[in-house]
Amino acid sequence: MSAQYSTPAPRSPTILSLAQHLRQVERERPGGVADDLSPLMNQLAFAAKVLAREINRAALAAAAPPQSVQGGTNSTGDDQTRLDVYANQVVLDAFHRSTRLAGLVSEEMDELVVLSEGDRARMILCIDPIDGSSNTEINGSLGTIFGFYRRERTGPGDLTAELIEGRAPLVAAGYVFYGSGTLLVYSQGEGVRSFLLDRELGEFMMCHPDIRCPEEGDSFAANTGRLYEWHPGLQRYIHHISQRDPATRRPYSLRYSGALVADFHRCLLRGGVYFYPSDRGHAEGKLRLFYESAPLAFLVEQAGGKASDGRSPILPPRARSIHQRSSLVIGSAREVELIEKFVAEAEPKTASAWTI
Ligand code: FBP
């Protein structure tokens, strides 16, 4: 006798792929950002799958010198690894037939590349194809960081000027974290979600439907090797969080992986703070506004956290060039505020003395 199957009551699906989620948002918000974003996010997810496969074997490739560093130096003076160059090409290939993308800015390319002047090309993608490049050869965590900036109109125009003058606001952002699993975390302005790459299905599957960043934390991520080149307020902050006081969760633990994406992901899920201030080697900070600091600031604010340059909010990005650097303090709201308080209290009377 065959099994009797009763008709189950309709309920929201627990198994949801990224593609299904994007279609769902399109249906819920027709005619908005989602229409442009869905095909672009699917193309980005495809590029991430290709990179995840390559990154899986990056340590092996790097074991055969001199292949590892073949890239030379990028426009912001950083070494380019073979993987940086390869990843940049994967991203270009993934979007080169896109009718929705007007232009692309990458850490690995000097200038913005115009892709389409068509009447549906409203978005500009700013991307760091490989974040944490120094981890490539040691099988460490790596990431990809991206932001979609939406133009006021379509058609020919000076896209670089539109970005720098703030005429193309950030409307969606995220990162891919190549760690023990491959996670894609993103927001299009209605909360933060994560999707885990199921290699058997070849699909990004919903993992966290609504990520909230804890208000407080007990860990920090920073390259303390540069402590004595930092703003005095930051030096006093490190002293403060190193004192024992269980009531205020001190001493904090240091968790620094060499990859912003990995350290930020920990702060986003567990609470804590990541910061990269200016130092002797990086007068304006190290991280680039349009494809590192601003996209992560968009995400953390969507999740209830905060992001600043130690004094003022990162968003909206204020820049003179597409590769503009900024100091970054990001993570749990209370922890970012604590750093801002130490900086403000230590500001020398003559404001020009220290950059943060
Ligand atoms: P890349 O995008 O060139 O990798 O630079 C960013 C980054 O690697 C971050 O991921 C990381 O947090 C930081 O720089 C590490 O810098 P440092 O080695 O100076 O601590």
Short mmCIF file of C-alpha atoms and ligand atoms in Angstrom, two decimals:
data_model
loop_
_atom_site.label_atom_id
_atom_site.label_comp_id
_atom_site.label_asym_id
_atom_site.label_seq_id
_atom_site.Cartn_x
_atom_site.Cartn_y
_atom_site.Cartn_z
CA MET A 1 0.00 0.00 0.00
CA SER A 2 1.56 3.37 -1.04
CA ALA A 3 2.36 5.97 1.67
CA GLN A 4 -0.34 8.64 2.21
CA TYR A 5 1.19 12.08 1.84
CA SER A 6 -0.91 14.87 3.39
CA THR A 7 -0.59 18.28 1.69
CA PRO A 8 1.83 20.19 3.99
CA ALA A 9 0.74 23.72 5.03
CA PRO A 10 2.66 26.42 3.04
CA ARG A 11 5.62 27.84 5.08
CA SER A 12 8.71 29.92 4.34
CA PRO A 13 11.37 27.68 2.82
CA THR A 14 14.21 26.70 5.14
CA ILE A 15 16.43 25.71 2.25
CA LEU A 16 16.98 28.75 0.07
CA SER A 17 19.67 29.43 -2.47
CA LEU A 18 21.12 32.88 -3.15
CA ALA A 19 19.45 32.92 -6.60
CA GLN A 20 16.04 32.11 -5.08
CA HIS A 21 16.53 34.76 -2.38
CA LEU A 22 17.38 37.41 -5.00
CA ARG A 23 14.26 36.57 -7.02
CA GLN A 24 12.21 36.77 -3.82
CA VAL A 25 13.53 40.30 -3.06
CA GLU A 26 12.82 41.33 -6.66
CA ARG A 27 9.20 40.18 -6.27
CA GLU A 28 8.85 41.97 -2.92
CA ARG A 29 10.43 45.21 -4.18
CA PRO A 30 9.74 45.49 -7.93
CA GLY A 31 11.31 48.32 -9.94
CA GLY A 32 13.96 49.07 -7.33
CA VAL A 33 17.61 48.29 -6.74
CA ALA A 34 16.82 44.56 -6.66
CA ASP A 35 16.03 44.50 -10.39
CA ASP A 36 19.52 45.70 -11.24
CA LEU A 37 21.22 43.82 -8.43
CA SER A 38 19.96 40.25 -8.89
CA PRO A 39 21.78 39.46 -12.16
CA LEU A 40 24.90 41.23 -10.84
CA MET A 41 24.91 39.28 -7.56
CA ASN A 42 24.53 36.02 -9.50
CA GLN A 43 27.53 36.96 -11.64
CA LEU A 44 29.51 37.86 -8.53
CA ALA A 45 28.56 34.53 -6.93
CA PHE A 46 29.83 32.75 -10.06
CA ALA A 47 33.17 34.59 -9.83
CA ALA A 48 33.37 33.64 -6.13
CA LYS A 49 32.88 29.94 -6.94
CA VAL A 50 35.72 30.07 -9.49
CA LEU A 51 37.95 31.86 -6.96
CA ALA A 52 37.04 29.42 -4.17
CA ARG A 53 38.26 26.57 -6.37
CA GLU A 54 41.52 28.41 -7.21
CA ILE A 55 42.11 29.48 -3.60
CA ASN A 56 41.70 25.90 -2.47
CA ARG A 57 44.86 25.10 -4.34
CA ALA A 58 46.66 28.46 -3.96
CA ALA A 59 49.07 27.16 -1.32
CA LEU A 60 50.10 24.37 -3.68
CA ALA A 61 50.61 26.79 -6.58
CA ALA A 62 52.61 29.07 -4.32
CA ALA A 63 54.86 26.19 -3.29
CA ALA A 64 56.42 26.29 -6.75
CA PRO A 65 58.35 29.62 -6.75
CA PRO A 66 58.76 31.99 -8.51
CA GLN A 67 55.17 31.65 -9.74
CA SER A 68 53.66 33.10 -6.57
CA VAL A 69 54.54 36.75 -7.12
CA GLN A 70 54.16 37.49 -10.77
CA GLY A 71 51.96 40.48 -10.61
CA GLY A 72 54.29 43.40 -9.92
CA THR A 73 52.79 46.39 -8.09
CA ASN A 74 49.26 47.73 -8.23
CA SER A 75 48.15 51.36 -8.49
CA THR A 76 48.29 51.83 -4.71
CA GLY A 77 51.86 50.54 -4.46
CA ASP A 78 51.07 47.08 -3.06
CA ASP A 79 52.68 43.86 -4.28
CA GLN A 80 50.40 41.92 -6.61
CA THR A 81 50.42 38.17 -6.13
CA ARG A 82 49.66 35.79 -9.01
CA LEU A 83 46.33 35.20 -7.32
CA ASP A 84 45.55 38.97 -7.25
CA VAL A 85 46.07 39.16 -11.02
CA TYR A 86 44.15 35.95 -11.68
CA ALA A 87 41.24 37.02 -9.45
CA ASN A 88 40.99 40.41 -11.12
CA GLN A 89 40.69 38.67 -14.49
CA VAL A 90 38.01 36.29 -13.17
CA VAL A 91 35.97 39.30 -12.01
CA LEU A 92 36.40 41.10 -15.35
CA ASP A 93 35.37 37.94 -17.24
CA ALA A 94 32.31 37.42 -15.01
CA PHE A 95 30.97 40.92 -15.77
CA HIS A 96 32.24 41.72 -19.24
CA ARG A 97 28.92 40.92 -20.93
CA SER A 98 26.82 42.57 -18.24
CA THR A 99 24.19 45.03 -19.44
CA ARG A 100 23.53 46.23 -15.87
CA LEU A 101 27.08 47.28 -14.98
CA ALA A 102 28.25 50.67 -16.24
CA GLY A 103 31.74 50.45 -14.77
CA LEU A 104 34.16 48.52 -12.55
CA VAL A 105 36.80 49.74 -10.09
CA SER A 106 39.30 47.19 -8.78
CA GLU A 107 42.21 47.37 -6.35
CA GLU A 108 44.28 45.74 -9.10
CA MET A 109 43.52 48.26 -11.85
CA ASP A 110 44.65 51.89 -12.02
CA GLU A 111 41.54 53.29 -13.69
CA LEU A 112 37.81 52.62 -13.65
CA VAL A 113 36.85 50.35 -16.58
CA VAL A 114 33.70 51.35 -18.46
CA LEU A 115 31.70 48.23 -19.30
CA SER A 116 28.37 49.46 -20.69
CA GLU A 117 26.74 52.78 -21.61
CA GLY A 118 23.45 51.03 -22.30
CA ASP A 119 20.13 52.23 -20.92
CA ARG A 120 20.06 49.50 -18.27
CA ALA A 121 23.62 50.03 -17.00
CA ARG A 122 23.05 51.87 -13.73
CA MET A 123 25.52 50.24 -11.34
CA ILE A 124 29.23 50.71 -10.65
CA LEU A 125 31.03 47.81 -8.95
CA CYS A 126 34.01 48.59 -6.69
CA ILE A 127 35.87 45.43 -5.69
CA ASP A 128 38.93 44.10 -3.87
CA PRO A 129 39.24 40.74 -5.65
CA ILE A 130 41.63 39.26 -3.04
CA ASP A 131 41.69 40.67 0.47
CA GLY A 132 44.46 39.43 2.73
CA SER A 133 46.89 38.80 -0.11
CA SER A 134 49.76 38.24 2.32
CA ASN A 135 47.93 35.08 3.44
CA THR A 136 47.93 33.54 -0.05
CA GLU A 137 50.98 31.38 0.33
CA ILE A 138 50.41 30.28 3.91
CA ASN A 139 46.94 28.82 3.36
CA GLY A 140 45.49 31.58 5.53
CA SER A 141 42.07 33.19 5.32
CA LEU A 142 41.32 35.26 2.22
CA GLY A 143 38.36 37.33 1.06
CA THR A 144 36.75 39.35 -1.70
CA ILE A 145 35.09 42.67 -0.76
CA PHE A 146 32.57 44.43 -3.02
CA GLY A 147 30.25 47.45 -3.16
CA PHE A 148 27.58 48.34 -5.73
CA TYR A 149 27.16 52.09 -6.26
CA ARG A 150 24.03 53.24 -8.15
CA ARG A 151 24.14 56.09 -10.62
CA GLU A 152 21.38 58.69 -10.78
CA ARG A 153 20.91 57.94 -14.48
CA THR A 154 22.17 55.68 -17.29
CA GLY A 155 24.17 56.46 -20.46
CA PRO A 156 27.62 57.94 -21.07
CA GLY A 157 29.15 60.02 -18.26
CA ASP A 158 32.27 60.53 -16.10
CA LEU A 159 31.75 57.55 -13.78
CA THR A 160 34.88 58.31 -11.73
CA ALA A 161 33.58 61.83 -10.98
CA GLU A 162 30.11 60.45 -10.14
CA LEU A 163 31.71 58.11 -7.57
CA ILE A 164 34.06 60.66 -6.02
CA GLU A 165 31.42 63.42 -5.88
CA GLY A 166 28.97 61.08 -4.18
CA ARG A 167 26.49 61.08 -7.09
CA ALA A 168 26.42 57.27 -7.11
CA PRO A 169 25.52 56.18 -3.57
CA LEU A 170 26.33 52.74 -2.18
CA VAL A 171 23.19 50.58 -2.37
CA ALA A 172 24.52 47.08 -1.77
CA ALA A 173 27.72 45.56 -0.39
CA GLY A 174 29.28 42.40 0.90
CA TYR A 175 32.22 40.05 1.02
CA VAL A 176 33.16 36.48 0.28
CA PHE A 177 35.14 34.77 3.04
CA TYR A 178 37.34 31.90 1.83
CA GLY A 179 37.89 30.12 5.15
CA SER A 180 37.09 26.58 6.28
CA GLY A 181 33.95 27.07 4.19
CA THR A 182 33.21 29.70 1.52
CA LEU A 183 30.70 32.24 2.83
CA LEU A 184 29.07 35.08 0.94
CA VAL A 185 27.71 37.81 3.24
CA TYR A 186 25.81 40.73 1.75
CA SER A 187 23.12 43.39 2.18
CA GLN A 188 21.05 45.41 -0.24
CA GLY A 189 19.83 47.72 2.48
CA GLU A 190 17.34 45.39 4.15
CA GLY A 191 19.40 43.50 6.69
CA VAL A 192 22.50 41.29 6.39
CA ARG A 193 22.39 37.67 5.23
CA SER A 194 25.01 35.00 4.71
CA PHE A 195 25.12 32.10 2.27
CA LEU A 196 27.44 29.09 2.48
CA LEU A 197 28.79 27.51 -0.73
CA ASP A 198 27.53 23.94 -0.94
CA ARG A 199 30.18 22.47 -3.23
CA GLU A 200 28.06 19.44 -4.11
CA LEU A 201 25.13 21.57 -5.19
CA GLY A 202 27.44 24.28 -6.54
CA GLU A 203 25.06 26.75 -4.91
CA PHE A 204 25.34 29.38 -2.19
CA MET A 205 22.72 28.32 0.38
CA MET A 206 21.17 30.63 3.01
CA CYS A 207 23.05 30.31 6.30
CA HIS A 208 22.19 33.32 8.52
CA PRO A 209 18.90 35.06 7.49
CA ASP A 210 19.40 38.15 9.65
CA ILE A 211 22.85 38.86 11.14
CA ARG A 212 22.90 41.29 14.10
CA CYS A 213 26.27 42.61 15.35
CA PRO A 214 26.48 42.38 19.18
CA GLU A 215 26.68 45.80 20.81
CA GLU A 216 29.81 44.89 22.81
CA GLY A 217 32.73 42.49 22.49
CA ASP A 218 35.86 41.27 24.28
CA SER A 219 38.30 40.98 21.40
CA PHE A 220 40.10 43.34 19.05
CA ALA A 221 41.95 42.97 15.74
CA ALA A 222 44.81 45.34 14.90
CA ASN A 223 48.46 45.13 13.93
CA THR A 224 49.82 46.10 17.38
CA GLY A 225 53.30 45.79 15.99
CA ARG A 226 52.80 49.44 14.93
CA LEU A 227 51.50 50.56 18.36
CA TYR A 228 54.14 53.27 18.90
CA GLU A 229 53.38 54.87 15.53
CA TRP A 230 49.72 55.29 16.41
CA HIS A 231 47.67 58.25 17.69
CA PRO A 232 48.25 58.62 21.50
CA GLY A 233 44.56 57.94 22.08
CA LEU A 234 44.94 54.51 20.52
CA GLN A 235 47.99 53.75 22.63
CA ARG A 236 45.96 54.61 25.75
CA TYR A 237 43.05 52.46 24.46
CA ILE A 238 45.35 49.42 24.11
CA HIS A 239 46.61 50.02 27.65
CA HIS A 240 43.00 50.26 28.89
CA ILE A 241 41.75 47.04 27.28
CA SER A 242 44.84 45.17 28.53
CA GLN A 243 43.95 45.78 32.21
CA ARG A 244 42.10 43.02 34.12
CA ASP A 245 38.48 43.96 35.01
CA PRO A 246 35.94 41.17 34.41
CA ALA A 247 33.05 43.59 34.88
CA THR A 248 34.05 45.30 31.61
CA ARG A 249 35.16 42.08 29.86
CA ARG A 250 38.84 43.09 30.16
CA PRO A 251 41.48 42.14 29.27
CA TYR A 252 40.36 41.87 25.63
CA SER A 253 41.80 39.09 23.44
CA LEU A 254 43.82 39.94 20.34
CA ARG A 255 42.50 38.18 17.21
CA TYR A 256 44.37 39.37 14.06
CA SER A 257 44.50 37.08 11.03
CA GLY A 258 46.07 39.32 8.40
CA ALA A 259 42.80 39.32 6.45
CA LEU A 260 40.28 42.11 7.09
CA VAL A 261 37.38 39.92 5.92
CA ALA A 262 38.14 37.18 8.45
CA ASP A 263 38.62 39.62 11.35
CA PHE A 264 35.54 41.63 10.39
CA HIS A 265 33.43 38.46 10.13
CA ARG A 266 34.35 37.57 13.71
CA CYS A 267 33.34 41.05 14.92
CA LEU A 268 30.08 40.91 12.97
CA LEU A 269 29.02 37.59 14.47
CA ARG A 270 30.67 37.59 17.90
CA GLY A 271 31.19 41.29 18.66
CA GLY A 272 34.52 43.08 18.94
CA VAL A 273 36.39 45.68 16.93
CA TYR A 274 38.87 45.77 14.03
CA PHE A 275 40.97 48.88 13.41
CA TYR A 276 43.68 49.91 10.98
CA PRO A 277 44.79 53.49 11.75
CA SER A 278 47.41 55.58 10.06
CA ASP A 279 51.03 54.83 10.88
CA ARG A 280 54.45 55.82 9.57
CA GLY A 281 54.04 53.50 6.54
CA HIS A 282 50.41 54.53 5.84
CA ALA A 283 49.88 58.27 6.46
CA GLU A 284 46.18 58.09 5.52
CA GLY A 285 45.59 54.54 6.77
CA LYS A 286 46.03 51.46 4.58
CA LEU A 287 42.55 50.40 3.54
CA ARG A 288 40.82 51.75 0.42
CA LEU A 289 37.50 53.53 0.89
CA PHE A 290 35.42 52.47 -2.11
CA TYR A 291 36.19 48.73 -2.09
CA GLU A 292 37.22 47.95 1.50
CA SER A 293 36.09 50.44 4.20
CA ALA A 294 32.78 51.74 2.73
CA PRO A 295 31.29 48.33 1.74
CA LEU A 296 32.04 46.87 5.21
CA ALA A 297 30.71 50.06 6.86
CA PHE A 298 27.45 49.61 4.89
CA LEU A 299 27.17 46.02 6.13
CA VAL A 300 28.01 46.68 9.76
CA GLU A 301 25.52 49.57 9.98
CA GLN A 302 22.84 47.31 8.50
CA ALA A 303 23.64 44.83 11.29
CA GLY A 304 23.51 47.45 14.07
CA GLY A 305 27.27 48.02 14.38
CA LYS A 306 29.40 51.09 13.59
CA ALA A 307 32.29 52.20 11.34
CA SER A 308 34.36 55.37 11.49
CA ASP A 309 37.84 56.72 10.81
CA GLY A 310 38.26 57.14 14.56
CA ARG A 311 36.56 60.51 14.49
CA SER A 312 33.78 60.61 11.88
CA PRO A 313 31.60 57.98 10.14
CA ILE A 314 32.99 56.25 7.04
CA LEU A 315 29.66 56.67 5.19
CA PRO A 316 29.07 58.43 2.93
CA PRO A 317 32.62 58.03 1.56
CA ARG A 318 34.45 61.36 1.01
CA ALA A 319 37.26 60.89 -1.50
CA ARG A 320 39.60 62.59 -3.91
CA SER A 321 40.37 59.44 -5.94
CA ILE A 322 38.93 55.98 -6.57
CA HIS A 323 41.86 54.43 -4.64
CA GLN A 324 41.52 56.83 -1.68
CA ARG A 325 42.74 55.28 1.59
CA SER A 326 41.16 55.79 5.01
CA SER A 327 41.74 54.80 8.61
CA LEU A 328 39.11 52.28 9.68
CA VAL A 329 37.58 51.44 13.07
CA ILE A 330 34.71 48.96 12.65
CA GLY A 331 32.60 46.49 14.60
CA SER A 332 30.37 46.55 17.70
CA ALA A 333 28.85 50.00 18.24
CA ARG A 334 30.00 50.36 21.88
CA GLU A 335 33.56 49.25 21.01
CA VAL A 336 33.89 51.73 18.13
CA GLU A 337 32.55 54.49 20.41
CA LEU A 338 35.11 53.53 23.09
CA ILE A 339 37.99 54.01 20.62
CA GLU A 340 36.51 57.32 19.40
CA LYS A 341 36.32 58.47 23.06
CA PHE A 342 40.01 57.65 23.69
CA VAL A 343 41.00 59.45 20.49
CA ALA A 344 38.91 62.54 21.30
CA GLU A 345 40.28 62.72 24.87
CA ALA A 346 43.87 62.49 23.62
CA GLU A 347 43.49 65.04 20.85
CA PRO A 348 46.30 67.52 21.34
CA LYS A 349 45.09 71.13 21.45
CA THR A 350 46.77 71.72 18.10
CA ALA A 351 44.44 69.46 16.01
CA SER A 352 46.92 69.17 13.14
CA ALA A 353 49.52 67.23 15.19
CA TRP A 354 48.10 63.70 14.77
CA THR A 355 46.18 61.87 12.06
CA ILE A 356 44.31 58.85 13.30
P1 FBP B 1 45.04 43.76 0.70
O1 FBP B 1 43.69 44.05 0.17
O2 FBP B 1 46.10 44.26 -0.21
O3 FBP B 1 45.20 42.38 1.11
O4 FBP B 1 45.27 44.67 2.05
C1 FBP B 1 44.40 44.64 3.08
C2 FBP B 1 44.92 43.81 4.25
O5 FBP B 1 45.60 42.68 3.81
C3 FBP B 1 43.80 43.45 5.21
O6 FBP B 1 43.11 42.34 4.79
C4 FBP B 1 44.53 43.20 6.51
O7 FBP B 1 43.74 43.39 7.64
C5 FBP B 1 45.68 44.20 6.45
O8 FBP B 1 45.81 44.59 5.07
C6 FBP B 1 46.97 43.60 6.90
O9 FBP B 1 47.93 44.61 6.87
P2 FBP B 1 49.28 44.47 7.73
O10 FBP B 1 50.02 43.33 7.12
O11 FBP B 1 49.95 45.81 7.56
O12 FBP B 1 48.87 44.23 9.14
#
